[in-house]
mmCIF file of C-alpha atoms and ligand atoms in Angstrom:
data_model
loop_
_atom_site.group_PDB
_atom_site.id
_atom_site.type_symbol
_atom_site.label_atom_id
_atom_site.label_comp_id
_atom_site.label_asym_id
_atom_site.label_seq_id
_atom_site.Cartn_x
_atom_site.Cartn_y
_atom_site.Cartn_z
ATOM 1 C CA UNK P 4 153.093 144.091 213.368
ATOM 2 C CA UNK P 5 155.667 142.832 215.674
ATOM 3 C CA UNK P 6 156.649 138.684 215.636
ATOM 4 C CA UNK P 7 155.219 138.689 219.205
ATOM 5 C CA UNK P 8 152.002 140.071 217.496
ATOM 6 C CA UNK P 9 151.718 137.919 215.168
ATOM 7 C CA UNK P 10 152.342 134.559 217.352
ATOM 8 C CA UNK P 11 148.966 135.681 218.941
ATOM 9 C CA UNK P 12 145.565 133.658 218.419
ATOM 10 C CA UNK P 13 143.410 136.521 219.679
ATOM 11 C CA UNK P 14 139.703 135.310 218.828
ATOM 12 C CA UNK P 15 140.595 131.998 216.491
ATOM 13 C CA UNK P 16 138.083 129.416 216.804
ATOM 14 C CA UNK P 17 140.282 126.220 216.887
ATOM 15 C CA UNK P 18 140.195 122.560 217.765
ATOM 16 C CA UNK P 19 142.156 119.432 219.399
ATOM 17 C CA UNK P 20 141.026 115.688 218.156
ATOM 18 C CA UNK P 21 142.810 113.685 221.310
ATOM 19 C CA UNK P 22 142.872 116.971 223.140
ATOM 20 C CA UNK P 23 142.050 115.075 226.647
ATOM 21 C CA UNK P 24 145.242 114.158 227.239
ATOM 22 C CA UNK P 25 149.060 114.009 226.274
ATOM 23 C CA UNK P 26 150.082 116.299 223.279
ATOM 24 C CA UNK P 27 147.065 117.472 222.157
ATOM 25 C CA UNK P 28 145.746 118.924 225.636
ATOM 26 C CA UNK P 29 149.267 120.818 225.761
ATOM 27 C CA UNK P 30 148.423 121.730 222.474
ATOM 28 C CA UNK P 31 144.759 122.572 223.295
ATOM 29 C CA UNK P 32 146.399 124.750 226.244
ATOM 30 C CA UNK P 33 148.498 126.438 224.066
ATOM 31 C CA UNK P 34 146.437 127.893 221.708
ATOM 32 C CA UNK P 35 143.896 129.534 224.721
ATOM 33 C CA UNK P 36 146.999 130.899 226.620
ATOM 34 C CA UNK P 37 147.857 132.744 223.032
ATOM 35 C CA UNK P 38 144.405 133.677 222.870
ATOM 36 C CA UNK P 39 141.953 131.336 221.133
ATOM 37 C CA UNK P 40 138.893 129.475 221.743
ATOM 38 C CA UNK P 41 139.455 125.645 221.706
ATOM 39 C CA UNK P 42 137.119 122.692 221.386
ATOM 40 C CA UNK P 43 138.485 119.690 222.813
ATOM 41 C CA UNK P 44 137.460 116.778 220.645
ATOM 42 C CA UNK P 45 137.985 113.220 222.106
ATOM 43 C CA UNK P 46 136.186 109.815 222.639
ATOM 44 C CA UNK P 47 136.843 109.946 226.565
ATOM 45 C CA UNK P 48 134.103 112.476 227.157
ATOM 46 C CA UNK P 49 134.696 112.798 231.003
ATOM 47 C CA UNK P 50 138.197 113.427 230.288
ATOM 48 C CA UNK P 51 137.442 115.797 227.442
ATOM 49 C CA UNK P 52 135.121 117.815 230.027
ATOM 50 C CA UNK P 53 137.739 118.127 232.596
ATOM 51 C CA UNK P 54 140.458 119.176 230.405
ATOM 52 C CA UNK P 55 138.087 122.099 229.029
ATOM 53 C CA UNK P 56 137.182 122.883 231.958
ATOM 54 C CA UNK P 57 140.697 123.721 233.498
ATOM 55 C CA UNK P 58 142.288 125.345 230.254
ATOM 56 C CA UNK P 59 139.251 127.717 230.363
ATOM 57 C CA UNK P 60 140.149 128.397 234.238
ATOM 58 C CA UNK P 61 143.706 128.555 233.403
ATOM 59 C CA UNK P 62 143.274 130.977 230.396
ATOM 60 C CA UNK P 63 139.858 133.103 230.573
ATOM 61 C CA UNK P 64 138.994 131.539 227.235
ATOM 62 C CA UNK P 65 135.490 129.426 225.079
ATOM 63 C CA UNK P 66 136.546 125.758 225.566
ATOM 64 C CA UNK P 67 134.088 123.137 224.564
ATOM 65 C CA UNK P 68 134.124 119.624 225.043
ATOM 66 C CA UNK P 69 132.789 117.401 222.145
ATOM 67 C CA UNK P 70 132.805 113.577 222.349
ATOM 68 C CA UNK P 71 133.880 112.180 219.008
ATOM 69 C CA UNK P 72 135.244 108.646 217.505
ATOM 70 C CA UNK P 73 137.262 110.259 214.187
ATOM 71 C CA UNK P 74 136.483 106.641 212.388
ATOM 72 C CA UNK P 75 133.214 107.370 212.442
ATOM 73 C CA UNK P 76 132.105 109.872 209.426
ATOM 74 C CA UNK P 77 128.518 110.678 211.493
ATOM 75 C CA UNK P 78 130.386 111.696 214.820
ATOM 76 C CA UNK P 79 133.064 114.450 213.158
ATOM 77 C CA UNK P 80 130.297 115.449 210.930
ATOM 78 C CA UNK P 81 128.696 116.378 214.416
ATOM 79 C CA UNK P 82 131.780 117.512 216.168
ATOM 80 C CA UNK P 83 131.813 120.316 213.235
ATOM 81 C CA UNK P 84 128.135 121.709 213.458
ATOM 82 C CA UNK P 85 128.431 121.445 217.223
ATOM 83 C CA UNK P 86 132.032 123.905 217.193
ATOM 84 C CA UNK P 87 129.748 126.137 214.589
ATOM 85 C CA UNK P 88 127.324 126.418 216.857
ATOM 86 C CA UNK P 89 128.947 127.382 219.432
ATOM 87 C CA UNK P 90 131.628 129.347 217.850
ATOM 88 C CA UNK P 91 130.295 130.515 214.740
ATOM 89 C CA UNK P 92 133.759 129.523 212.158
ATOM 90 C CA UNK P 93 136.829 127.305 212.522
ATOM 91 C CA UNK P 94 140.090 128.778 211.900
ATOM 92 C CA UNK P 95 142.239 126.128 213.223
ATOM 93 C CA UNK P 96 142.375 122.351 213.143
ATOM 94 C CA UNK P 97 144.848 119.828 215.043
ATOM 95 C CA UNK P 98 144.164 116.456 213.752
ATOM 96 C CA UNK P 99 146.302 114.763 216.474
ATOM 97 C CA UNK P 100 144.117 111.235 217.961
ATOM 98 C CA UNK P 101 145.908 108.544 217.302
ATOM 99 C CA UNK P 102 146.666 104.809 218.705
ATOM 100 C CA UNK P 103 149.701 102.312 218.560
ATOM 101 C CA UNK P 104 149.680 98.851 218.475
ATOM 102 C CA UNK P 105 152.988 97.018 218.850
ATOM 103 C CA UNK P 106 152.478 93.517 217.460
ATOM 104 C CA UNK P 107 154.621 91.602 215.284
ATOM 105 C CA UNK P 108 153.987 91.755 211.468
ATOM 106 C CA UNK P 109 153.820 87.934 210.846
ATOM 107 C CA UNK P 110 150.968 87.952 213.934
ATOM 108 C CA UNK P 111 148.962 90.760 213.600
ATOM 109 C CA UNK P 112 145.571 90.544 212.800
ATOM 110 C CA UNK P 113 143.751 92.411 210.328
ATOM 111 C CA UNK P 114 141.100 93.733 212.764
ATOM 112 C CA UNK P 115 144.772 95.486 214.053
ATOM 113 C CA UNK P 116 145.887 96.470 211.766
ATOM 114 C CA UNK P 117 142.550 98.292 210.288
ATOM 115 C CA UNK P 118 142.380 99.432 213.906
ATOM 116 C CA UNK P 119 145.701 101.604 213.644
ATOM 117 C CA UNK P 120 145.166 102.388 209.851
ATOM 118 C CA UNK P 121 141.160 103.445 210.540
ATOM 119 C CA UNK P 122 142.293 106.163 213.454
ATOM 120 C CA UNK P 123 145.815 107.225 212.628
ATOM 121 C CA UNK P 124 145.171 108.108 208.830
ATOM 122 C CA UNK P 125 141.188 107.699 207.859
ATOM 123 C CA UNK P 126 140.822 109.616 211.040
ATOM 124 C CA UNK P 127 143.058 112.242 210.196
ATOM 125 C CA UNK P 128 141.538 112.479 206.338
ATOM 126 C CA UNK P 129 138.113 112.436 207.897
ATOM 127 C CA UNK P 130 138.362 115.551 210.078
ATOM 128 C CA UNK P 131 141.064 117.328 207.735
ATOM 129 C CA UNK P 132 138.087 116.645 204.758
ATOM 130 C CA UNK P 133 135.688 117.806 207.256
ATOM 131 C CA UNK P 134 137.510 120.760 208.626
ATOM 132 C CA UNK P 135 138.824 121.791 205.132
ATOM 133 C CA UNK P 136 135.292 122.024 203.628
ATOM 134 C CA UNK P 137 134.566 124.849 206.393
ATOM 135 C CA UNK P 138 138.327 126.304 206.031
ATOM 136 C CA UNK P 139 137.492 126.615 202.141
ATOM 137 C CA UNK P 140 133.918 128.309 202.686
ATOM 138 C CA UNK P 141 134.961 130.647 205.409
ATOM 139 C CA UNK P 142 138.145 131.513 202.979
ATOM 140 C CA UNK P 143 141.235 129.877 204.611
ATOM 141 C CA UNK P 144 142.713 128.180 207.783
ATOM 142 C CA UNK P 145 145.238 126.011 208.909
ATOM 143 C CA UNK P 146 145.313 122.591 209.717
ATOM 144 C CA UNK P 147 147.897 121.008 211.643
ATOM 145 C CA UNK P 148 147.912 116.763 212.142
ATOM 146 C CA UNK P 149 150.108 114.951 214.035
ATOM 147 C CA UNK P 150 152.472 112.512 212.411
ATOM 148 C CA UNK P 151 155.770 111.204 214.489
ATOM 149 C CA UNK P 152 159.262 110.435 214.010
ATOM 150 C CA UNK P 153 157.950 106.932 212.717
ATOM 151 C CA UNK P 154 156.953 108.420 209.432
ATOM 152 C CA UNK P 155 160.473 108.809 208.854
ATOM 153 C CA UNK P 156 162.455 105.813 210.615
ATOM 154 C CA UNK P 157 161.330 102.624 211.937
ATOM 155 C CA UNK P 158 161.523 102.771 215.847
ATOM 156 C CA UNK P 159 163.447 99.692 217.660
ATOM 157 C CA UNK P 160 162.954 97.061 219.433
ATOM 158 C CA UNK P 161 159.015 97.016 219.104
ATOM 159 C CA UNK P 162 157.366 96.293 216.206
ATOM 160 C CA UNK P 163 154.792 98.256 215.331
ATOM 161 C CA UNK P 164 154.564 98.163 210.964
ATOM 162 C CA UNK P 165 150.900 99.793 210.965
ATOM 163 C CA UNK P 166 151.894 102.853 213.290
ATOM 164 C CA UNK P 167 155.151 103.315 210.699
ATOM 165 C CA UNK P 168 152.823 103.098 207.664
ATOM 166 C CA UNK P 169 149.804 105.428 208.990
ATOM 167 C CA UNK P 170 152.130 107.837 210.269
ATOM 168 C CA UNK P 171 154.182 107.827 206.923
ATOM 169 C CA UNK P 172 150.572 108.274 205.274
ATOM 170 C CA UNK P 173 149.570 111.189 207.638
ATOM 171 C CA UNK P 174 153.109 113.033 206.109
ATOM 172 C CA UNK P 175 152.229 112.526 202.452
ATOM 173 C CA UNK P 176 148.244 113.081 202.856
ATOM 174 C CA UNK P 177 149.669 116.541 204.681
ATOM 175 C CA UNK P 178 151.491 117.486 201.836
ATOM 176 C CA UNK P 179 148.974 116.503 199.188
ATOM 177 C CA UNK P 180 146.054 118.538 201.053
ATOM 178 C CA UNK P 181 148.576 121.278 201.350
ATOM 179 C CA UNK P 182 148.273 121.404 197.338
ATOM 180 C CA UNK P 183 145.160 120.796 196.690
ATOM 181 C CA UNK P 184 144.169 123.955 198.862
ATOM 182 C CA UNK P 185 146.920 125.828 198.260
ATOM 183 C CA UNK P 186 144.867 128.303 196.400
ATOM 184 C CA UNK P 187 141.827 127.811 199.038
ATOM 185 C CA UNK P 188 144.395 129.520 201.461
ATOM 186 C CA UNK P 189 144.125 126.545 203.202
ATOM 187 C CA UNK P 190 147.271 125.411 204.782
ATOM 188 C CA UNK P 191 148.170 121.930 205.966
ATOM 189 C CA UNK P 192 151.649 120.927 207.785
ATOM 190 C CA UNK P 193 152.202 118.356 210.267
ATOM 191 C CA UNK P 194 154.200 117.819 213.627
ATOM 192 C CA UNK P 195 156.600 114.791 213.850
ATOM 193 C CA UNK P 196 157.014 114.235 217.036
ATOM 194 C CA UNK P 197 159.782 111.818 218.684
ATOM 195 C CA UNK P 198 159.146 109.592 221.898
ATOM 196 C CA UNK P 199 157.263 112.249 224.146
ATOM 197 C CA UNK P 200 155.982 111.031 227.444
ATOM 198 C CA UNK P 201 152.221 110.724 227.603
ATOM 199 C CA UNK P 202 149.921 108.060 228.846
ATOM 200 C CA UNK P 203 150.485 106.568 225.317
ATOM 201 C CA UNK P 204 154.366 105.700 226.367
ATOM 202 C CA UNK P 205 154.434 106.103 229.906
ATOM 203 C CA UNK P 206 151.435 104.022 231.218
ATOM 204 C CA UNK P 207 151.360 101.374 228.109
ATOM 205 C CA UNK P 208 152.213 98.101 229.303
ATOM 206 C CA UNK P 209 154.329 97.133 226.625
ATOM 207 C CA UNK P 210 155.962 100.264 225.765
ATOM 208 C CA UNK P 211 156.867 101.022 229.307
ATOM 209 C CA UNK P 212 159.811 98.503 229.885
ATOM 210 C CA UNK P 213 161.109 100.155 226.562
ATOM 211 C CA UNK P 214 161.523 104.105 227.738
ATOM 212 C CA UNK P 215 165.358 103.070 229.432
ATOM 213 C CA UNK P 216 166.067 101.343 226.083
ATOM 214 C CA UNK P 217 164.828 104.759 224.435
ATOM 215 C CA UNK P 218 166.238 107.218 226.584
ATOM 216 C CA UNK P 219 170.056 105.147 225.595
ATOM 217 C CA UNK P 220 169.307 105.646 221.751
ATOM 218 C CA UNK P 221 168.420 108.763 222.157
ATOM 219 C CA UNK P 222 171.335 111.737 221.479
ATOM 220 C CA UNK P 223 169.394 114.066 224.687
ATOM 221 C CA UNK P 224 169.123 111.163 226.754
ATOM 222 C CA UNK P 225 165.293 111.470 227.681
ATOM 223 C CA UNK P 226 161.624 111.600 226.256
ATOM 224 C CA UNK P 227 160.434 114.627 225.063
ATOM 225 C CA UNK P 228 157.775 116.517 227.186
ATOM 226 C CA UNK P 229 154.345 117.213 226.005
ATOM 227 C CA UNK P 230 155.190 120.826 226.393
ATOM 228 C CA UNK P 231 158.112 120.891 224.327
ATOM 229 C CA UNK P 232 155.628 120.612 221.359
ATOM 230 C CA UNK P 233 153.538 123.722 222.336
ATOM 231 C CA UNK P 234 155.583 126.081 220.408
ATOM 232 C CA UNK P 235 155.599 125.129 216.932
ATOM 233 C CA UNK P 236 151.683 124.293 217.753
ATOM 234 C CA UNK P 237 151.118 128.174 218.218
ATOM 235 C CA UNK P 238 153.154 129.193 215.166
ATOM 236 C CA UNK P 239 151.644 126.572 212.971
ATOM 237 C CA UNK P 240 148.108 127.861 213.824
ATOM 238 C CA UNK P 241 148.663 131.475 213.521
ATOM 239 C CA UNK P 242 149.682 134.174 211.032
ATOM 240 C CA UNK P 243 153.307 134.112 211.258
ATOM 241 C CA UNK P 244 153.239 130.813 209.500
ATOM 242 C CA UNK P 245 151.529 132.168 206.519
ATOM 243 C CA UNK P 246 154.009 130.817 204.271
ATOM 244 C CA UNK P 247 154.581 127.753 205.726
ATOM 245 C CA UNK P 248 152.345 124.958 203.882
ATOM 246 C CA UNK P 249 152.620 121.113 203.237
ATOM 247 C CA UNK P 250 156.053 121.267 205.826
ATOM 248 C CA UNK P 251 156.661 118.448 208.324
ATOM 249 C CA UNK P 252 158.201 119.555 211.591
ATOM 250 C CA UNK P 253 160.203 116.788 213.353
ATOM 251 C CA UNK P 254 160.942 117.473 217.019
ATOM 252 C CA UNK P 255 162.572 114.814 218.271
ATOM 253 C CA UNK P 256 166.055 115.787 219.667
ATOM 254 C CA UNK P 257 168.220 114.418 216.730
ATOM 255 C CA UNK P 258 166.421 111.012 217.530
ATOM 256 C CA UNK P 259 166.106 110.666 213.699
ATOM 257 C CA UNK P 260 169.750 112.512 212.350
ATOM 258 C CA UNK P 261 171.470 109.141 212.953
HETATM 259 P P1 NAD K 2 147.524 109.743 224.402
HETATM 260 O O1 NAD K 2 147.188 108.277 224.346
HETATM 261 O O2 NAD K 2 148.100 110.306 225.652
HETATM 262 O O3 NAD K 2 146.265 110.621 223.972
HETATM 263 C C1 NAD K 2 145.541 110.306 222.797
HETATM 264 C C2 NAD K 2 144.116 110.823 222.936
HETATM 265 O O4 NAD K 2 143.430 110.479 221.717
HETATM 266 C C3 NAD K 2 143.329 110.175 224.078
HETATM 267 O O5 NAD K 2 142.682 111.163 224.847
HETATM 268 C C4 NAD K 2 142.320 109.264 223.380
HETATM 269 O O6 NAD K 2 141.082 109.130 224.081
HETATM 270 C C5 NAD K 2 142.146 109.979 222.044
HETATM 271 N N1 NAD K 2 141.696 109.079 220.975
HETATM 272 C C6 NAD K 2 142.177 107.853 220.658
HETATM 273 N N2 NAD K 2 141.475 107.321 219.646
HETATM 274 C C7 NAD K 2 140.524 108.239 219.312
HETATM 275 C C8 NAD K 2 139.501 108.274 218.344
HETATM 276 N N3 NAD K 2 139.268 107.227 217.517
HETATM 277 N N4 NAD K 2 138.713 109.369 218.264
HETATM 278 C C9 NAD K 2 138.905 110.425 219.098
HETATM 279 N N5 NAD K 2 139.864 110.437 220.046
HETATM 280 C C10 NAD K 2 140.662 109.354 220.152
HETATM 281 O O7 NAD K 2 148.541 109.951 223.157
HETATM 282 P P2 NAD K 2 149.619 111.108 222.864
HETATM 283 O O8 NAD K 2 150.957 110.565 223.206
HETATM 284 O O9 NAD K 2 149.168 112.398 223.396
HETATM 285 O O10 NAD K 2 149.532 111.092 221.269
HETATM 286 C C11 NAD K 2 148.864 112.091 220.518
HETATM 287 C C12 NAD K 2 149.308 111.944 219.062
HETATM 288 O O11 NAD K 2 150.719 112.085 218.989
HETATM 289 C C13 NAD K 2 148.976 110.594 218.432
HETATM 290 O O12 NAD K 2 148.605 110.777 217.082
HETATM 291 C C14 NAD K 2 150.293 109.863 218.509
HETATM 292 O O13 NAD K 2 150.425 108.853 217.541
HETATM 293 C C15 NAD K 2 151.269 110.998 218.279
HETATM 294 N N6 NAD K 2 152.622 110.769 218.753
HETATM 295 C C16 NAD K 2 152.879 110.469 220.043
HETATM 296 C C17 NAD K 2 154.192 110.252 220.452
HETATM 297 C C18 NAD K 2 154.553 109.898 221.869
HETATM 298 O O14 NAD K 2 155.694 109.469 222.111
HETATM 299 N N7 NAD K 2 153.684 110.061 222.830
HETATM 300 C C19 NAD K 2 155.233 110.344 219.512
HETATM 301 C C20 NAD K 2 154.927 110.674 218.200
HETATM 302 C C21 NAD K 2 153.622 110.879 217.820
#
């Protein structure tokens, strides 16, 4: 089998937590144009619906929208026995909601902090627990969460300590899933992205004013695009990756080789 070949996703039954919006709907979009079935997993419902809606215009492909909080234990219990219902296994998972608060260390509450540390890292080892269970029935998978550049440096000027710390936790929980199932076939890798502009950066009213200060540190000269990311996305999922387990992929452009 060619590499083209194998980059497909003909008839994988995969699924996008934050796939509304921003990364993971480019993601979500991704994965049907190489041929999968995708389940867009989100809180915003509405949003959730549209998005499925047009990738399964765009692409000829199953979407399905499912609403879901990834705090809460019930809700991704339900998002999974919804997707098997409707599409009978799950091959591929992108773990990829996440928040940021910027506050200040010495003035952040706890209620923010847990806020940050309850969907950026219990989320992510809620559905990958969730997701993994299935993955380790069916006899393998991949799962695929989204960390950032923040795992690995600690952005300026805004403070934002609990994004840095759950992000640096969604790397090592990656890599310590990616052992545990190693002989499950289960692999687990995550995606490290740099600033990217999505209604997380470009319509957040503190972060905003920031993306000229950004754009200066940055060795490119400009925020990634949500698009950018859809590549390593498709290889992660699929079989050409089937060596690649507990990696982190930064894409950042050489924000984090200086
Ligand atoms: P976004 O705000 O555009 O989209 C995030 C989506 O996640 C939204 O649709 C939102 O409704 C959903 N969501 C939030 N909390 C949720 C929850 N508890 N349960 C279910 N869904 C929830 O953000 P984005 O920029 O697309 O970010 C996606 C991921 O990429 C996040 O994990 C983020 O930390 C990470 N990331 C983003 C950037 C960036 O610059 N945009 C950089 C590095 C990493």
């Amino acid at each position: 089998m060619g590499i083209l070949e194998k980059m497909r996703l003909d008839g994988k039954k995969i699924f996008v937590t934050g796939g509304a919006r921003g990364i993971g709907m480019n993601i979500a979009l991704a994965v049907a144009q190489a041929g999968a079935d995708v389940a867009i997993v989100d809180m915003d419902l509405d949003q959730a619906r549209k998005t499925a809606e047009h990738i399964a215009q765009e692409t000829g492909r199953k979407t399905l929208s499912v609403k879901t909080d990834v705090t809460n234990p019930q809700d991704v219990d339900h998002m999974i026995s919804e997707i098997l219902k409707h599409f009978g296994r799950i091959d591929v998972a992108f773990c990829n909601a996440g928040i940021c608060i910027n506050t200040p260390a010495e003035e952040m509450t706890l209620e923010q902090w847990k806020k940050v540390i309850d969907v950026n890292l219990t989320g992510v080892f809620l559905t990958c627990q969730a997701a993994g269970k299935v993955m380790i029935a069916q006899g393998g998978g991949s799962i695929i969460n989204t960390a950032s550049m923040s795992a690995h440096i600690v952005n300026i000027p805004q403070p934002q300590c609990a994004y840095n710390a759950s992000k640096a936790g969604v790397v090592q929980l990656t890599k310590s899933l990616a052992i545990e199932w190693a002989s499950k076939k289960v692999r687990v890798n995550s995606i490290s992205p740099g600033y990217i502009g999505t209604d997380l950066t470009l319509n957040s009213p503190t972060l905003k004013p920031l993306i000229a200060e950004w754009e200066r540190l940055s060795p490119l000269k400009r925020l990634g695009r949500p698009e950018e990311l859809q590549a390593i996305a498709v290889y992660l999922a699929g079989d050409a990756s089937d060596f690649t387990t507990g990696s982190d992929f930064v894409i950042d452009g050489a924000f984090t080789c200086f």
